[in-house]
Short mmCIF file of C-alpha atoms (C1' of nucleotides) in Angstrom, two decimals:
data_model
loop_
_atom_site.label_atom_id
_atom_site.label_comp_id
_atom_site.label_asym_id
_atom_site.label_seq_id
_atom_site.Cartn_x
_atom_site.Cartn_y
_atom_site.Cartn_z
CA UNK Q 1 -24.83 6.48 -34.33
CA UNK Q 2 -21.41 7.39 -33.17
CA UNK Q 3 -19.50 4.28 -32.40
CA UNK Q 4 -16.03 4.92 -33.66
CA UNK Q 5 -14.37 1.62 -32.88
CA UNK Q 6 -11.04 1.75 -31.11
CA UNK Q 7 -8.17 -0.68 -31.42
CA UNK Q 8 -6.57 -1.84 -28.23
CA UNK Q 9 -3.63 0.40 -29.03
CA UNK Q 10 -5.82 3.47 -29.40
CA UNK Q 11 -7.63 2.60 -26.19
CA UNK Q 12 -4.33 2.26 -24.41
CA UNK Q 13 -3.19 5.61 -25.69
CA UNK Q 14 -6.36 7.38 -24.66
CA UNK Q 15 -6.50 5.91 -21.19
CA UNK Q 16 -2.82 5.85 -20.35
CA UNK Q 17 -2.85 2.08 -19.81
CA UNK Q 18 -0.41 -0.26 -21.47
CA UNK Q 19 -1.79 -2.68 -24.01
CA UNK Q 20 -0.86 -5.78 -21.99
CA UNK Q 21 -2.49 -4.21 -18.95
CA UNK Q 22 -5.79 -3.96 -20.80
CA UNK Q 23 -5.58 -7.61 -21.77
CA UNK Q 24 -4.68 -8.39 -18.19
CA UNK Q 25 -7.74 -6.53 -16.89
CA UNK Q 26 -9.88 -8.54 -19.25
CA UNK Q 27 -8.26 -11.75 -18.08
CA UNK Q 28 -8.98 -11.05 -14.42
CA UNK Q 29 -12.51 -9.98 -15.20
CA UNK Q 30 -12.11 -6.32 -14.35
CA UNK Q 31 -13.10 -5.56 -17.92
CA UNK Q 32 -15.71 -7.63 -19.76
CA UNK Q 33 -14.42 -9.74 -22.67
CA UNK Q 34 -13.79 -7.43 -25.59
CA UNK Q 35 -15.63 -7.83 -28.87
CA UNK Q 36 -13.49 -9.14 -31.69
CA UNK Q 37 -12.91 -8.46 -35.35
CA UNK Q 38 -13.13 -11.44 -37.71
CA UNK Q 39 -9.37 -11.80 -37.52
CA UNK Q 40 -9.41 -11.94 -33.75
CA UNK Q 41 -8.32 -8.40 -32.91
CA UNK Q 42 -10.12 -6.74 -30.03
CA UNK Q 43 -12.08 -3.56 -30.58
CA UNK Q 44 -13.67 -1.11 -28.20
CA UNK Q 45 -16.46 1.45 -28.03
CA UNK Q 46 -16.69 4.83 -26.38
CA UNK Q 47 -18.41 3.15 -23.46
CA UNK Q 48 -15.46 0.86 -23.06
CA UNK Q 49 -13.24 3.92 -23.14
CA UNK Q 50 -15.23 5.50 -20.34
CA UNK Q 51 -15.16 2.38 -18.26
CA UNK Q 52 -11.44 1.90 -18.59
CA UNK Q 53 -10.87 5.58 -17.87
CA UNK Q 54 -12.81 5.11 -14.65
CA UNK Q 55 -10.76 2.06 -13.75
CA UNK Q 56 -7.51 3.70 -14.63
CA UNK Q 57 -8.31 6.75 -12.58
CA UNK Q 58 -9.24 4.65 -9.57
CA UNK Q 59 -5.93 2.83 -9.86
CA UNK Q 60 -4.10 6.13 -10.15
CA UNK Q 61 -5.86 7.18 -7.03
CA UNK Q 62 -4.43 4.20 -5.25
CA UNK Q 63 -7.46 1.93 -5.03
CA UNK Q 64 -6.54 -1.74 -5.19
CA UNK Q 65 -7.85 -3.80 -8.07
CA UNK Q 66 -10.29 -5.45 -5.69
CA UNK Q 67 -11.56 -2.09 -4.53
CA UNK Q 68 -11.93 -0.98 -8.11
CA UNK Q 69 -13.90 -4.11 -8.85
CA UNK Q 70 -16.32 -3.08 -6.10
CA UNK Q 71 -16.47 0.51 -7.33
CA UNK Q 72 -17.19 -0.66 -10.86
CA UNK Q 73 -20.01 -2.90 -9.75
CA UNK Q 74 -21.39 -0.12 -7.58
CA UNK Q 75 -21.29 2.29 -10.47
CA UNK Q 76 -23.13 -0.18 -12.69
CA UNK Q 77 -25.86 -1.30 -10.34
CA UNK Q 78 -28.50 1.43 -10.08
CA UNK Q 79 -29.96 -0.16 -6.98
CA UNK Q 80 -26.84 0.05 -4.88
CA UNK Q 81 -26.47 2.72 -2.28
CA UNK Q 82 -24.01 5.52 -2.90
CA UNK Q 83 -22.90 5.44 0.73
CA UNK Q 84 -20.92 2.33 -0.10
CA UNK Q 85 -18.92 4.29 -2.62
CA UNK Q 86 -18.31 7.07 -0.19
CA UNK Q 87 -17.27 4.69 2.56
CA UNK Q 88 -14.74 3.10 0.26
CA UNK Q 89 -13.34 6.47 -0.70
CA UNK Q 90 -13.26 7.52 2.92
CA UNK Q 91 -11.44 4.39 4.05
CA UNK Q 92 -8.98 4.98 1.30
CA UNK Q 93 -8.53 8.59 2.34
CA UNK Q 94 -7.67 7.47 5.86
CA UNK Q 95 -5.06 5.13 4.46
CA UNK Q 96 -3.57 7.85 2.30
CA UNK Q 97 -3.27 10.05 5.36
CA UNK Q 98 -1.43 7.36 7.29
CA UNK Q 99 1.00 6.98 4.42
CA UNK Q 100 1.49 10.72 4.27
CA UNK Q 101 2.53 10.82 7.91
CA UNK Q 102 4.99 7.99 7.39
CA UNK Q 103 6.42 9.53 4.27
CA UNK Q 104 6.92 12.90 5.90
CA UNK Q 105 8.83 11.25 8.75
CA UNK Q 106 10.87 9.36 6.21
CA UNK Q 107 11.61 12.54 4.33
CA UNK Q 108 13.03 14.32 7.34
CA UNK Q 109 15.08 11.30 8.40
CA UNK Q 110 16.64 11.01 4.99
CA UNK Q 111 17.22 14.72 4.81
CA UNK Q 112 19.00 14.63 8.13
CA UNK Q 113 21.08 11.65 7.01
CA UNK Q 114 22.19 13.32 3.85
CA UNK Q 115 22.95 16.68 5.45
CA UNK Q 116 24.77 15.05 8.28
CA UNK Q 117 26.90 12.93 6.00
CA UNK Q 118 27.76 15.85 3.78
CA UNK Q 119 28.80 17.90 6.78
CA UNK Q 120 30.53 15.25 8.84
CA UNK Q 121 32.13 12.59 6.75
CA UNK Q 122 32.14 13.49 3.10
CA UNK Q 123 34.40 11.15 1.25
CA UNK Q 124 35.49 9.01 4.18
CA UNK Q 125 35.16 5.22 4.23
CA UNK Q 126 31.55 4.03 4.02
CA UNK Q 127 31.86 1.95 7.17
CA UNK Q 128 32.40 5.18 9.12
CA UNK Q 129 29.63 7.06 7.33
CA UNK Q 130 27.17 8.72 9.66
CA UNK Q 131 24.30 7.28 7.61
CA UNK Q 132 25.57 3.76 8.09
CA UNK Q 133 26.08 4.36 11.78
CA UNK Q 134 22.66 5.91 12.28
CA UNK Q 135 21.09 2.93 10.58
CA UNK Q 136 23.09 0.42 12.56
CA UNK Q 137 21.49 1.82 15.67
CA UNK Q 138 22.59 3.67 18.81
CA UNK Q 139 24.08 0.57 20.38
CA UNK Q 140 27.05 0.86 18.03
CA UNK Q 141 29.45 -1.99 18.59
CA UNK Q 142 29.07 -2.20 22.33
CA UNK Q 143 28.32 -5.62 23.66
CA UNK Q 144 26.54 -6.89 26.76
CA UNK Q 145 25.92 -3.29 27.80
CA UNK B 1 32.98 -13.10 26.01
CA UNK B 2 29.49 -12.04 25.58
CA UNK B 3 27.90 -14.00 22.79
CA UNK B 4 24.45 -14.80 24.03
CA UNK B 5 23.15 -16.88 21.15
CA UNK B 6 19.74 -15.97 19.78
CA UNK B 7 17.17 -18.30 18.30
CA UNK B 8 15.57 -17.18 15.08
CA UNK B 9 12.43 -16.40 17.07
CA UNK B 10 14.32 -14.13 19.47
CA UNK B 11 16.06 -12.42 16.57
CA UNK B 12 12.73 -11.86 14.90
CA UNK B 13 11.30 -10.36 18.05
CA UNK B 14 14.23 -8.00 18.59
CA UNK B 15 14.37 -6.76 15.01
CA UNK B 16 10.68 -6.64 14.22
CA UNK B 17 11.08 -9.05 11.30
CA UNK B 18 8.97 -12.15 10.89
CA UNK B 19 10.70 -15.49 11.22
CA UNK B 20 10.04 -16.53 7.59
CA UNK B 21 11.34 -13.16 6.44
CA UNK B 22 14.68 -13.86 8.11
CA UNK B 23 14.91 -17.22 6.40
CA UNK B 24 13.96 -15.50 3.16
CA UNK B 25 16.73 -12.92 3.55
CA UNK B 26 19.17 -15.75 4.06
CA UNK B 27 17.86 -17.51 0.98
CA UNK B 28 18.34 -14.48 -1.26
CA UNK B 29 21.77 -13.83 0.21
CA UNK B 30 20.94 -10.58 1.97
CA UNK B 31 21.99 -12.30 5.19
CA UNK B 32 24.87 -14.79 5.30
CA UNK B 33 23.94 -18.43 5.99
CA UNK B 34 23.19 -18.75 9.69
CA UNK B 35 25.22 -21.05 11.91
CA UNK B 36 23.35 -24.14 13.04
CA UNK B 37 22.87 -26.14 16.21
CA UNK B 38 23.51 -29.90 15.95
CA UNK B 39 19.80 -30.43 15.46
CA UNK B 40 19.70 -28.03 12.54
CA UNK B 41 18.19 -24.98 14.24
CA UNK B 42 19.66 -21.62 13.30
CA UNK B 43 21.30 -19.43 15.91
CA UNK B 44 22.53 -15.85 15.82
CA UNK B 45 25.01 -13.53 17.51
CA UNK B 46 24.81 -9.90 18.56
CA UNK B 47 26.58 -9.01 15.33
CA UNK B 48 23.87 -10.75 13.37
CA UNK B 49 21.34 -8.78 15.39
CA UNK B 50 23.03 -5.52 14.46
CA UNK B 51 23.21 -6.44 10.83
CA UNK B 52 19.57 -7.43 10.59
CA UNK B 53 18.58 -4.29 12.48
CA UNK B 54 20.41 -2.28 9.84
CA UNK B 55 18.67 -4.14 7.07
CA UNK B 56 15.29 -3.86 8.68
CA UNK B 57 15.70 -0.16 9.21
CA UNK B 58 16.72 0.38 5.60
CA UNK B 59 13.62 -1.50 4.48
CA UNK B 60 11.46 0.55 6.82
CA UNK B 61 12.97 3.60 5.23
CA UNK B 62 11.77 2.39 1.89
CA UNK B 63 15.01 1.21 0.32
CA UNK B 64 14.50 -1.73 -2.01
CA UNK B 65 16.16 -5.02 -1.19
CA UNK B 66 18.67 -4.40 -3.96
CA UNK B 67 19.51 -0.99 -2.56
CA UNK B 68 19.89 -2.51 0.89
CA UNK B 69 22.23 -5.08 -0.57
CA UNK B 70 24.38 -2.23 -1.82
CA UNK B 71 24.21 -0.38 1.47
CA UNK B 72 25.21 -3.52 3.38
CA UNK B 73 28.21 -4.13 1.18
CA UNK B 74 29.20 -0.48 1.44
CA UNK B 75 28.97 -0.64 5.20
CA UNK B 76 31.13 -3.73 5.28
CA UNK B 77 33.86 -2.70 2.92
CA UNK B 78 36.19 -0.21 4.63
CA UNK B 79 37.66 0.84 1.30
CA UNK B 80 34.44 2.06 -0.25
CA UNK B 81 33.66 5.68 -0.44
CA UNK B 82 30.95 7.12 1.77
CA UNK B 83 29.70 9.34 -1.04
CA UNK B 84 28.11 6.26 -2.57
CA UNK B 85 26.01 5.84 0.54
CA UNK B 86 25.01 9.45 0.52
CA UNK B 87 24.11 9.38 -3.15
CA UNK B 88 21.87 6.39 -2.60
CA UNK B 89 20.15 8.12 0.29
CA UNK B 90 19.78 11.27 -1.75
CA UNK B 91 18.28 9.48 -4.71
CA UNK B 92 15.89 7.84 -2.36
CA UNK B 93 15.00 11.17 -0.79
CA UNK B 94 14.13 12.55 -4.20
CA UNK B 95 11.84 9.61 -4.80
CA UNK B 96 10.16 10.06 -1.44
CA UNK B 97 9.49 13.68 -2.30
CA UNK B 98 7.90 12.74 -5.59
CA UNK B 99 5.62 10.33 -3.80
CA UNK B 100 4.74 12.97 -1.23
CA UNK B 101 3.55 15.32 -3.93
CA UNK B 102 1.43 12.61 -5.51
CA UNK B 103 -0.03 11.57 -2.20
CA UNK B 104 -0.96 15.11 -1.25
CA UNK B 105 -2.78 15.54 -4.55
CA UNK B 106 -4.52 12.24 -3.96
CA UNK B 107 -5.52 13.32 -0.49
CA UNK B 108 -7.24 16.47 -1.65
CA UNK B 109 -9.00 14.71 -4.51
CA UNK B 110 -10.38 12.08 -2.20
CA UNK B 111 -11.34 14.67 0.34
CA UNK B 112 -13.23 16.58 -2.29
CA UNK B 113 -14.95 13.41 -3.48
CA UNK B 114 -16.09 12.46 -0.04
CA UNK B 115 -17.28 15.94 0.94
CA UNK B 116 -19.03 16.38 -2.34
CA UNK B 117 -20.81 13.09 -2.10
CA UNK B 118 -21.91 13.72 1.48
CA UNK B 119 -23.28 17.12 0.53
CA UNK B 120 -24.80 16.31 -2.83
CA UNK B 121 -26.02 12.78 -3.06
CA UNK B 122 -25.98 11.02 0.28
CA UNK B 123 -27.89 7.79 0.03
CA UNK B 124 -28.84 8.03 -3.62
CA UNK B 125 -28.11 5.30 -6.14
CA UNK B 126 -24.41 4.68 -6.64
CA UNK B 127 -24.62 5.18 -10.37
CA UNK B 128 -25.61 8.80 -9.72
CA UNK B 129 -22.98 9.30 -7.03
CA UNK B 130 -20.80 12.34 -7.58
CA UNK B 131 -17.73 10.24 -6.88
CA UNK B 132 -18.59 7.81 -9.62
CA UNK B 133 -19.32 10.64 -11.99
CA UNK B 134 -16.14 12.49 -11.19
CA UNK B 135 -14.16 9.34 -11.80
CA UNK B 136 -15.92 8.59 -15.05
CA UNK B 137 -14.62 11.87 -16.34
CA UNK B 138 -16.04 15.19 -17.47
CA UNK B 139 -17.29 13.77 -20.73
CA UNK B 140 -20.12 12.09 -18.85
CA UNK B 141 -22.17 10.01 -21.20
CA UNK B 142 -22.06 12.39 -24.09
CA UNK B 143 -20.95 10.91 -27.33
CA UNK B 144 -19.20 12.36 -30.33
CA UNK B 145 -19.32 15.77 -28.68
"C1'" DC H 1 1.75 -8.71 -53.16
"C1'" DT H 2 4.92 -7.55 -49.91
"C1'" DT H 3 6.39 -5.33 -45.86
"C1'" DG H 4 6.26 -3.96 -41.21
"C1'" DA H 5 3.67 -2.33 -37.35
"C1'" DA H 6 0.31 -3.83 -34.42
"C1'" DC H 7 -2.03 -7.50 -32.87
"C1'" DC H 8 -2.67 -12.41 -30.92
"C1'" DT H 9 -1.79 -16.28 -27.09
"C1'" DC H 10 0.55 -18.47 -23.56
"C1'" DA H 11 4.14 -18.80 -20.23
"C1'" DA H 12 7.26 -17.06 -17.16
"C1'" DG H 13 9.43 -13.22 -14.57
"C1'" DT H 14 9.14 -9.39 -11.12
"C1'" DT H 15 9.25 -7.68 -5.76
"C1'" DA H 16 9.20 -8.84 -1.29
"C1'" DC H 17 7.35 -11.50 1.08
"C1'" DT H 18 3.43 -14.68 3.27
"C1'" DT H 19 1.07 -19.01 3.87
"C1'" DG H 20 0.62 -23.89 4.09
"C1'" DA H 21 1.76 -28.75 4.44
"C1'" DG H 22 4.10 -32.05 6.66
"C1'" DG H 23 7.72 -33.27 9.53
"C1'" DT H 24 11.62 -32.61 13.48
"C1'" DC H 25 13.84 -30.62 17.76
"C1'" DG H 26 14.27 -29.26 22.44
"C1'" DC H 27 12.74 -28.60 26.81
"C1'" DA H 28 9.68 -29.22 30.63
"C1'" DT H 29 6.76 -32.14 33.01
"C1'" DC H 30 4.82 -36.54 34.77
"C1'" DG W 1 11.86 -42.52 30.18
"C1'" DA W 2 7.82 -41.26 27.93
"C1'" DT W 3 5.05 -37.46 26.43
"C1'" DG W 4 3.43 -33.17 25.12
"C1'" DC W 5 3.85 -29.06 22.66
"C1'" DG W 6 5.75 -24.92 20.97
"C1'" DA W 7 9.32 -23.50 18.14
"C1'" DC W 8 11.85 -24.94 14.62
"C1'" DC W 9 12.88 -27.17 9.86
"C1'" DT W 10 12.21 -27.56 4.41
"C1'" DC W 11 9.93 -27.06 0.27
"C1'" DA W 12 6.26 -25.47 -2.57
"C1'" DA W 13 2.90 -22.44 -3.76
"C1'" DG W 14 0.31 -18.09 -3.25
"C1'" DT W 15 -0.01 -12.79 -3.30
"C1'" DA W 16 -0.50 -8.03 -6.08
"C1'" DA W 17 -0.45 -6.09 -10.27
"C1'" DC W 18 1.55 -6.19 -13.75
"C1'" DT W 19 5.70 -6.73 -17.26
"C1'" DT W 20 8.44 -9.27 -20.48
"C1'" DG W 21 9.39 -12.70 -23.86
"C1'" DA W 22 8.74 -16.10 -27.46
"C1'" DG W 23 6.65 -17.27 -31.44
"C1'" DG W 24 3.07 -16.64 -34.55
"C1'" DT W 25 -1.05 -13.88 -37.16
"C1'" DT W 26 -3.54 -9.80 -39.09
"C1'" DC W 27 -4.08 -5.44 -41.11
"C1'" DA W 28 -3.18 -1.33 -43.74
"C1'" DA W 29 -0.13 1.01 -46.80
"C1'" DG W 30 2.49 1.21 -50.87
#
DNA sequence: CTTGAACCTCAAGTTACTTGAGGTCGCATC
DNA sequence: GATGCGACCTCAAGTAACTTGAGGTTCAAG
C-alpha cells in the first residue's frame, strides 16, 4: 500500500492550483467529491493528484472547462475512441493558431504605435499623440467628407 | 452643419459593436449618456461615432475597459502628457509578447500531441491515447516510485 | 491546553459582455 | 386612421472561471 493522503493544501501545491479552485472544481463536478476526515477536512490520494494534474495541464493548455470535462470522461472510459481526443486537441490547435495570427498583428501595431510616438511626439499633449490619432481613425476630425 | 444623427443600430453597424454593448458602455460610463429623441430613443453624432470607434479599436487591440477609460480621458484632456499614453501601450505590448511566447509553446505541444496520437494510437481506446498519457504526466500510474 | 495555521461553508465580486422577457416607438402601408 | 413590424426601450439574469471575504471549525505543535 502506498496511499499517502494529501491535504487540500498539499494537493494545491503539487498541482499548481489554488485551494479555492480545487473546491470549485469539486463544486462544478469536474472533480468527484473528495473523501473527508472525521472533522470534515478533505483528503486526497495519488490518483486524485494525477487526475487534477491532468485537469490543470489541460487548463494550462487553454482547453475550456467544458472541453476538459470531455477529455476527462474520455480518459476514464476505456470504450471510447481515441480519435475523439485527437479531434478535440486538433480543434484546439486550430484555435491557438488563429489567436497567434491575431496576436502577431497586434504586436506589430503596438510596436509601431510606440516607436512612432517616441519619435514624433514625445512629451506633447496626449490629445495630439500619434497613438491617439491612429486609434481615432484616418478620418480625423473631418466631417461630411 | 453636418450632423447626420445616427440611431444606435447605425452606430453599432459602423463601429462593429453590438447594440447592447453600446448601451453597456454607456451604463458603465465609458461613453457619456446619449442624447434622446422625444420618444426615448438614443441618437448619436459623428463625434460619438469617432469616440466609439476609438474605444472599439482599443478593445480590439486587447486593452482592458479600465485601460481604455484611461486612454479616453488622456485623449480628451489637452493638458495630459502623451508619455502616459505611450507607457500604457508599451506595457500592453510587453503583455502581448508574453502571451505570444506562451501560445507558441502551446502550439508546438498540441502539434506534437496530435501527430503522436495519429502515428501511435489512431482509433485505440481513449484511455490508452498518447495525448491522455502525456497529459497525465510522466509518472504514469506508478506509485511511490 | 492554548495558539495559530490551515481548513470549512456560503455568499458575493470580478470582467466584459450576452441573452431574455416584456413592453414601446416610428415609419410605411392599406 | 388603423395596423403591422422591426428597431428600440428597460431591467434582470446568465456566462466563464474563478477570486475574495466573512465568519466559524479543526488540527498539530509546543
